[in-house]
CSV table of C-alpha atoms in Angstrom, one decimal:
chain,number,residue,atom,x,y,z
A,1,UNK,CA,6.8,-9.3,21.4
A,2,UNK,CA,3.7,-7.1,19.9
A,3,UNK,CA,6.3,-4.9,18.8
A,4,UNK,CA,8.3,-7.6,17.1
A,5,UNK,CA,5.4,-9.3,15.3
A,6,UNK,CA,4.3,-5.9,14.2
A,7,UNK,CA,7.8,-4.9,12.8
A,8,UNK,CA,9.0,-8.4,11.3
A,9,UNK,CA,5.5,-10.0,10.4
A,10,UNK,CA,3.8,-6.1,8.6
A,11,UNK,CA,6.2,-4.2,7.8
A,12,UNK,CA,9.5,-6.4,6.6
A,13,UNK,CA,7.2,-8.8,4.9
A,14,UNK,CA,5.5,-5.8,3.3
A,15,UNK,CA,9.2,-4.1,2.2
A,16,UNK,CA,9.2,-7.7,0.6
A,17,UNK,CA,6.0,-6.6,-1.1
A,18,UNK,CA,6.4,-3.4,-2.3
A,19,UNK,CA,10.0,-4.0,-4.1
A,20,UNK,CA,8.2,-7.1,-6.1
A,21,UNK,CA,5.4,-4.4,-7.0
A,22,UNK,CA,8.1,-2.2,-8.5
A,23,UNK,CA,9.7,-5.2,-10.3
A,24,UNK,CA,6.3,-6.4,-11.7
A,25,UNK,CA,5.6,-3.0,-13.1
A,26,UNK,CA,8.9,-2.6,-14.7
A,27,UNK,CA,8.4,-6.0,-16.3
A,28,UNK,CA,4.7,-5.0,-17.2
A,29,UNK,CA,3.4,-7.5,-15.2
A,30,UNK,CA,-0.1,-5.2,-14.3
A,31,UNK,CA,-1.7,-7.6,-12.1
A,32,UNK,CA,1.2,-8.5,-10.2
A,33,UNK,CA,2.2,-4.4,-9.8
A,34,UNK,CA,-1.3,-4.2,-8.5
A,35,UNK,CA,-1.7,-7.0,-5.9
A,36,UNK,CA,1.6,-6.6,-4.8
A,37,UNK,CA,1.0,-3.0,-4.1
A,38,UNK,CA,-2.1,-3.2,-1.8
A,39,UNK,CA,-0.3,-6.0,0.0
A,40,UNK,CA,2.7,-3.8,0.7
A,41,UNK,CA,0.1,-0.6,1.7
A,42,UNK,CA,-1.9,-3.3,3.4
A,43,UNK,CA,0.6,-4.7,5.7
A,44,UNK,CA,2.6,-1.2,6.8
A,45,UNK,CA,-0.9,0.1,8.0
A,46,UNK,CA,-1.4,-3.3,9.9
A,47,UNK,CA,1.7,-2.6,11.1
A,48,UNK,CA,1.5,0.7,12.5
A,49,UNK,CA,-2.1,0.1,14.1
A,50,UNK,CA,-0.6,-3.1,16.2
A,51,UNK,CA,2.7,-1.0,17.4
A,52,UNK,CA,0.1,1.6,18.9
A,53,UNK,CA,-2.1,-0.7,20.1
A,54,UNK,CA,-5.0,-0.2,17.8
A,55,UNK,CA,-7.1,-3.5,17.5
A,56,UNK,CA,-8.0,-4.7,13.8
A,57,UNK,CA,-9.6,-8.0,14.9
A,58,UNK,CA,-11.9,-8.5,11.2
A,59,UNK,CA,-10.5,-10.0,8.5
A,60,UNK,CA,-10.5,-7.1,6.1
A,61,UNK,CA,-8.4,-6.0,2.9
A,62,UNK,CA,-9.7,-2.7,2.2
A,63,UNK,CA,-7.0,-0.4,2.7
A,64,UNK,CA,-8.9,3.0,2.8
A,65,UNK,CA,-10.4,1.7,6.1
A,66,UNK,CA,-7.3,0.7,7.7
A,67,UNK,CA,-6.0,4.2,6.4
A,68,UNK,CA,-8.6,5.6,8.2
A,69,UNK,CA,-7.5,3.7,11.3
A,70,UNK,CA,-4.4,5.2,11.1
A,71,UNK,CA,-5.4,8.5,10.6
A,72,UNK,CA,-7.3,8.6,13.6
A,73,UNK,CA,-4.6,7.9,16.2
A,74,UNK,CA,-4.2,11.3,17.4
A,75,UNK,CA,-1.2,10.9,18.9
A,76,UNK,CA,0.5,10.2,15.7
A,77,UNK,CA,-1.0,13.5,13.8
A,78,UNK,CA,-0.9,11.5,10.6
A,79,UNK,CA,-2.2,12.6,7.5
A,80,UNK,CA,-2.2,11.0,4.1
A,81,UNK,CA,-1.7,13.4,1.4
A,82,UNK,CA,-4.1,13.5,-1.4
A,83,UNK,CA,-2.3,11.9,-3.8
A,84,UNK,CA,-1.6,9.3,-1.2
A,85,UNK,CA,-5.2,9.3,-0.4
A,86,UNK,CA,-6.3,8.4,-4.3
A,87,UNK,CA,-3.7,5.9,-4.6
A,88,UNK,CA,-5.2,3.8,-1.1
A,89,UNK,CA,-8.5,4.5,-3.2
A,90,UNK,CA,-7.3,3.3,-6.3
A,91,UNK,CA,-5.5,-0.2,-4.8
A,92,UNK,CA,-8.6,-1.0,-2.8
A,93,UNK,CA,-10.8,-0.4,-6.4
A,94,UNK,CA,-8.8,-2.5,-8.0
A,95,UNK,CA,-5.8,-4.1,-6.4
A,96,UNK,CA,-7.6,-6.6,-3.9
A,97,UNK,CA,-9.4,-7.5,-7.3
A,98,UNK,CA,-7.1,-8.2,-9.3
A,99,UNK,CA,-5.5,-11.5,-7.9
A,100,UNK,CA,-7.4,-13.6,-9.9
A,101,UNK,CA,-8.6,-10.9,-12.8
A,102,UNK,CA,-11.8,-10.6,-10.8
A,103,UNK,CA,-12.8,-7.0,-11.9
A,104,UNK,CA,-11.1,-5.2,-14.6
A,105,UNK,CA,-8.4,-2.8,-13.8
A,106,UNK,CA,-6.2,-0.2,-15.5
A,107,UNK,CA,-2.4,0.8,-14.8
A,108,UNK,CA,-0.3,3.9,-15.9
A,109,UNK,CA,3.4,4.1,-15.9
A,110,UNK,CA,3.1,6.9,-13.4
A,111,UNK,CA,1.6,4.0,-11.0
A,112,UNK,CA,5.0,4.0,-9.4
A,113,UNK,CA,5.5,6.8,-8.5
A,114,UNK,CA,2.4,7.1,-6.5
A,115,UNK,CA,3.3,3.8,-4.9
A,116,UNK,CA,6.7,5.2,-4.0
A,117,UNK,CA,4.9,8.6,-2.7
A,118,UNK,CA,2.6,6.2,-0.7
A,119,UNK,CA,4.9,3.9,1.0
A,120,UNK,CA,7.2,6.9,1.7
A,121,UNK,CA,4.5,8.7,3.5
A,122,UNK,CA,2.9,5.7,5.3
A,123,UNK,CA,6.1,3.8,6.2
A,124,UNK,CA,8.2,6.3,8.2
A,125,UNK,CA,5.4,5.7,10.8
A,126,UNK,CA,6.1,1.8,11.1
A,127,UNK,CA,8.5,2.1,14.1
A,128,UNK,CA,7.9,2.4,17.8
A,129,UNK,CA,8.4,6.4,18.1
A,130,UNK,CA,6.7,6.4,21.7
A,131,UNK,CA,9.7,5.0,23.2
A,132,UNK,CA,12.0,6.8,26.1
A,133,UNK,CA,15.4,8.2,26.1
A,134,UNK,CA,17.9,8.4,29.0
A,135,UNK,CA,19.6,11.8,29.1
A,136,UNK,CA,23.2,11.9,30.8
A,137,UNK,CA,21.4,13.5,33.7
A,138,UNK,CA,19.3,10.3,34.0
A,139,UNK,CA,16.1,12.2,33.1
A,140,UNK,CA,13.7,9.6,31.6
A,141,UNK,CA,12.3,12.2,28.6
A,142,UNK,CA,9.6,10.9,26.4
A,143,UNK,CA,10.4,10.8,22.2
A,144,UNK,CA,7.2,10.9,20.6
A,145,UNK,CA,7.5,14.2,20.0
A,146,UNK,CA,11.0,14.5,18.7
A,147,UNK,CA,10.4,11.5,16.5
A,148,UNK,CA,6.9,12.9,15.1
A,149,UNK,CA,8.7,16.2,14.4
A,150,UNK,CA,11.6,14.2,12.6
A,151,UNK,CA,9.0,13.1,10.5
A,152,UNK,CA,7.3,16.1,9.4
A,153,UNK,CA,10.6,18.0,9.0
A,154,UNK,CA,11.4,15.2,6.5
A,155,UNK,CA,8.6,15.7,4.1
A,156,UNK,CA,10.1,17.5,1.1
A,157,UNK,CA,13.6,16.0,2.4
A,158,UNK,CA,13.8,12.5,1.8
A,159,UNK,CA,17.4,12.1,2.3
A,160,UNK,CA,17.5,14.0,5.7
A,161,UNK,CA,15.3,11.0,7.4
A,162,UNK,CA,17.2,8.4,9.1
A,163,UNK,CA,15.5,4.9,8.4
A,164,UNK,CA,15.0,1.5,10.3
A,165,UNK,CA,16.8,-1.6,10.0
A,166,UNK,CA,14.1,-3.3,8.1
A,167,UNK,CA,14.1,-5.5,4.8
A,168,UNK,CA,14.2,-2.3,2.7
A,169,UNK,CA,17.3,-0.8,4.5
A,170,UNK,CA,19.2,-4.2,4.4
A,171,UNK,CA,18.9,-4.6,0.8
A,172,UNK,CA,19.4,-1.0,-0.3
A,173,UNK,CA,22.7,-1.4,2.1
A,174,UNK,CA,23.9,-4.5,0.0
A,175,UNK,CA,24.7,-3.2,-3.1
A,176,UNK,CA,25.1,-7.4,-4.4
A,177,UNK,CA,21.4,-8.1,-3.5
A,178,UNK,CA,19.3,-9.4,-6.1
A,179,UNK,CA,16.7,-7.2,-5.0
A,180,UNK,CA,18.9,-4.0,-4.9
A,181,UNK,CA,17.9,-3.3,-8.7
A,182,UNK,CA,14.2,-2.9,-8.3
A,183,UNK,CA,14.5,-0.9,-5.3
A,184,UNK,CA,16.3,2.0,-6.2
A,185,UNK,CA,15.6,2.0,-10.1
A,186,UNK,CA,13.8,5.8,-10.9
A,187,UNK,CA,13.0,5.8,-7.0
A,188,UNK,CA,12.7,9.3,-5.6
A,189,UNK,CA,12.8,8.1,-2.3
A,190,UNK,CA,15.0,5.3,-1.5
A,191,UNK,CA,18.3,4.9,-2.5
A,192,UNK,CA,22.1,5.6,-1.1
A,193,UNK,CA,22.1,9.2,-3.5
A,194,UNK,CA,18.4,10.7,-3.9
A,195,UNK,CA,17.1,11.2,-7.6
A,196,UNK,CA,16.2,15.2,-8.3
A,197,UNK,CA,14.9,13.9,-11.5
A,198,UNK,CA,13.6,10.7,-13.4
A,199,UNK,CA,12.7,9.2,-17.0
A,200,UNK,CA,9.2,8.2,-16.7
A,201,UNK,CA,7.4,7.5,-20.0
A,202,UNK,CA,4.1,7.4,-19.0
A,203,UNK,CA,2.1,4.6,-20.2
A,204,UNK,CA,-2.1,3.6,-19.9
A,205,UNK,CA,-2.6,-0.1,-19.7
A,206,UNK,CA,-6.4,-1.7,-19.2
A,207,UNK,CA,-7.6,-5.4,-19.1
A,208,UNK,CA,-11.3,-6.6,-19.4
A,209,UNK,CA,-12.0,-9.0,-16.7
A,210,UNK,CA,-14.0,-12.0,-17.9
A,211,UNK,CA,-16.9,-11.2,-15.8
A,212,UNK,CA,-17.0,-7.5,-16.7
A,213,UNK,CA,-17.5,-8.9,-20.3
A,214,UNK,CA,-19.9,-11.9,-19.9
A,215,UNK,CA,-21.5,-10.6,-16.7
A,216,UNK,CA,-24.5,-13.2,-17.2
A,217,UNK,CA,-22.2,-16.0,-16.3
A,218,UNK,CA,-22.0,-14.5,-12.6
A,219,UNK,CA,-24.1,-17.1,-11.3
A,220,UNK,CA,-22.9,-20.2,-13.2
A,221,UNK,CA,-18.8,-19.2,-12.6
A,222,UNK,CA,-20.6,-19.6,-8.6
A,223,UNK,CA,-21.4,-23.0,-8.3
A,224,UNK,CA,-17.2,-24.0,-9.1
A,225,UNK,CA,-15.5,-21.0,-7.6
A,226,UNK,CA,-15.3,-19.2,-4.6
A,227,UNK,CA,-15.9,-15.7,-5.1
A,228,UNK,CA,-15.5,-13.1,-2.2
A,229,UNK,CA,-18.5,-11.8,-0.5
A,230,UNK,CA,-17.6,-7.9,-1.3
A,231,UNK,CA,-17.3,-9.1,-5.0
A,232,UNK,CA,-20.7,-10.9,-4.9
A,233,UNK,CA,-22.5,-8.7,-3.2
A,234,UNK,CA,-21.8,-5.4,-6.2
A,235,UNK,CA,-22.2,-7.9,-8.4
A,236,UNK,CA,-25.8,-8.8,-7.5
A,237,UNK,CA,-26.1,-4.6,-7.1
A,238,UNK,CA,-24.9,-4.4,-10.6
A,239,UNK,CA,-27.6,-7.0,-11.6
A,240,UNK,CA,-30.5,-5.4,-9.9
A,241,UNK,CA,-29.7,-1.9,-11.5
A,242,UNK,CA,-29.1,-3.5,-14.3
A,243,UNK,CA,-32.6,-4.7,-15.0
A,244,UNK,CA,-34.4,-1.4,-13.7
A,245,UNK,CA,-32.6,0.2,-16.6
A,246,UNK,CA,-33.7,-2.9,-18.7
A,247,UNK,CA,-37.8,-2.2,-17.2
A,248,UNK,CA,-37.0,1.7,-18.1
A,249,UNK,CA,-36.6,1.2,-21.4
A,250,UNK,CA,-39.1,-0.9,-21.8
């Protein structure tokens, strides 16, 4: 049942996730591409932490802990790649933030391509590997291993690794899905015929959150709205340097 939740409640809802990411960014909807994103990165680490057993009990949405999580289950012998690394750093700058234009963020076109390079990386691990195989000889023989090194042989071969039977396999599979579209379009990584090559024009996209310009309103926006403690607490940081810079100059 663990395994279950972990696979249908993480990592299929996140599939959900990551495909609307791709389809906001195509339809340059920034904020959506963002939030999207750290949900979909968010949710497959969730998911791989509860299918080996490794308690996340604090309500928490920064990503480059959990990534850290993951890293150090041994067993695994996981390790993000750098580019993977700045991405989880990048989504947890400004992704979380960006739900209700809390912070000012910015967004290239090559954003999806380091989300694909992300959930590629991260996602392969969302399975039970540790399971058990019976040989014909009835020999019980632990997979761990053989599924690990399935992994790691698969790293400059995408189309050599054999998925799930999650969300993003179901719809890739039906080529009628509405979904189907966003999935594979320029996708290096998933897709019934791998792409050598894509037509990226690459893009740079920033928006000005209203508190970024009219930081002084901080504490009046605070008596309507809720604002999260993380958020709160750098803005009162940013206040107090703020005004030793302001008693500097002076």
């Amino acid at each position: 049942m663990l395994n279950d939740f972990a696979t249908r409640c993480f990592r299929d809802v996140a599939d959900g996730d990551y495909i609307a990411a791709r389809m906001a960014l195509r339809a340059n909807l920034l904020a959506q591409f963002l939030w999207s994103s750290h949900q979909a990165v968010e949710k497959y680490l969730k998911a791989i932490l509860l299918i080996n057993r490794t308690p996340c009990l604090s309500a928490t949405h920064g990503v480059s802990d959990l990534l850290s999580k993951v890293e150090n289950i041994r067993k695994l012998r996981f390790k993000a790649s750098d580019e993977t690394r700045s991405f989880v750093v990048y989504l947890d700058t400004y992704g979380r933030w960006s739900r209700y234009l809390e912070t000012s963020f910015h967004v290239t076109g090559s954003g999806l391509i380091s989300l694909d390079q992300a959930v590629w990386e991260i996602r392969r691990y969302c399975s039970v590997l540790e399971h058990h195989l019976k040989s014909a000889g009835g020999k019980i023989t632990p997979m761990l291993e053989h599924e690990l090194q399935r992994i790691e042989l698969s790293n400059n071969d995408p189309k050599g690794f054999h998925w799930y039977h999650g969300e993003v396999e179901t719809i890739l599979h039906s080529r009628k899905h509405p979904a189907r579209a966003g999935l594979i379009w320029k996708n290096f990584y998933f897709g019934l015929r791998i792409k050598k090559t894509i037509r990226l024009n690459d893009w740079l996209r920033s928006v000005n959150a209203p508190l970024a310009l009219h930081p002084e309103f901080f504490d009046e926006i605070r008596k309507y709205v809720f604002l999260p403690k993380a958020m709160v607490r750098e803005f009162e940081e940013l206040t107090i340097r703020r005004a030793r810079l302001s008693y500097q100059a002076t």
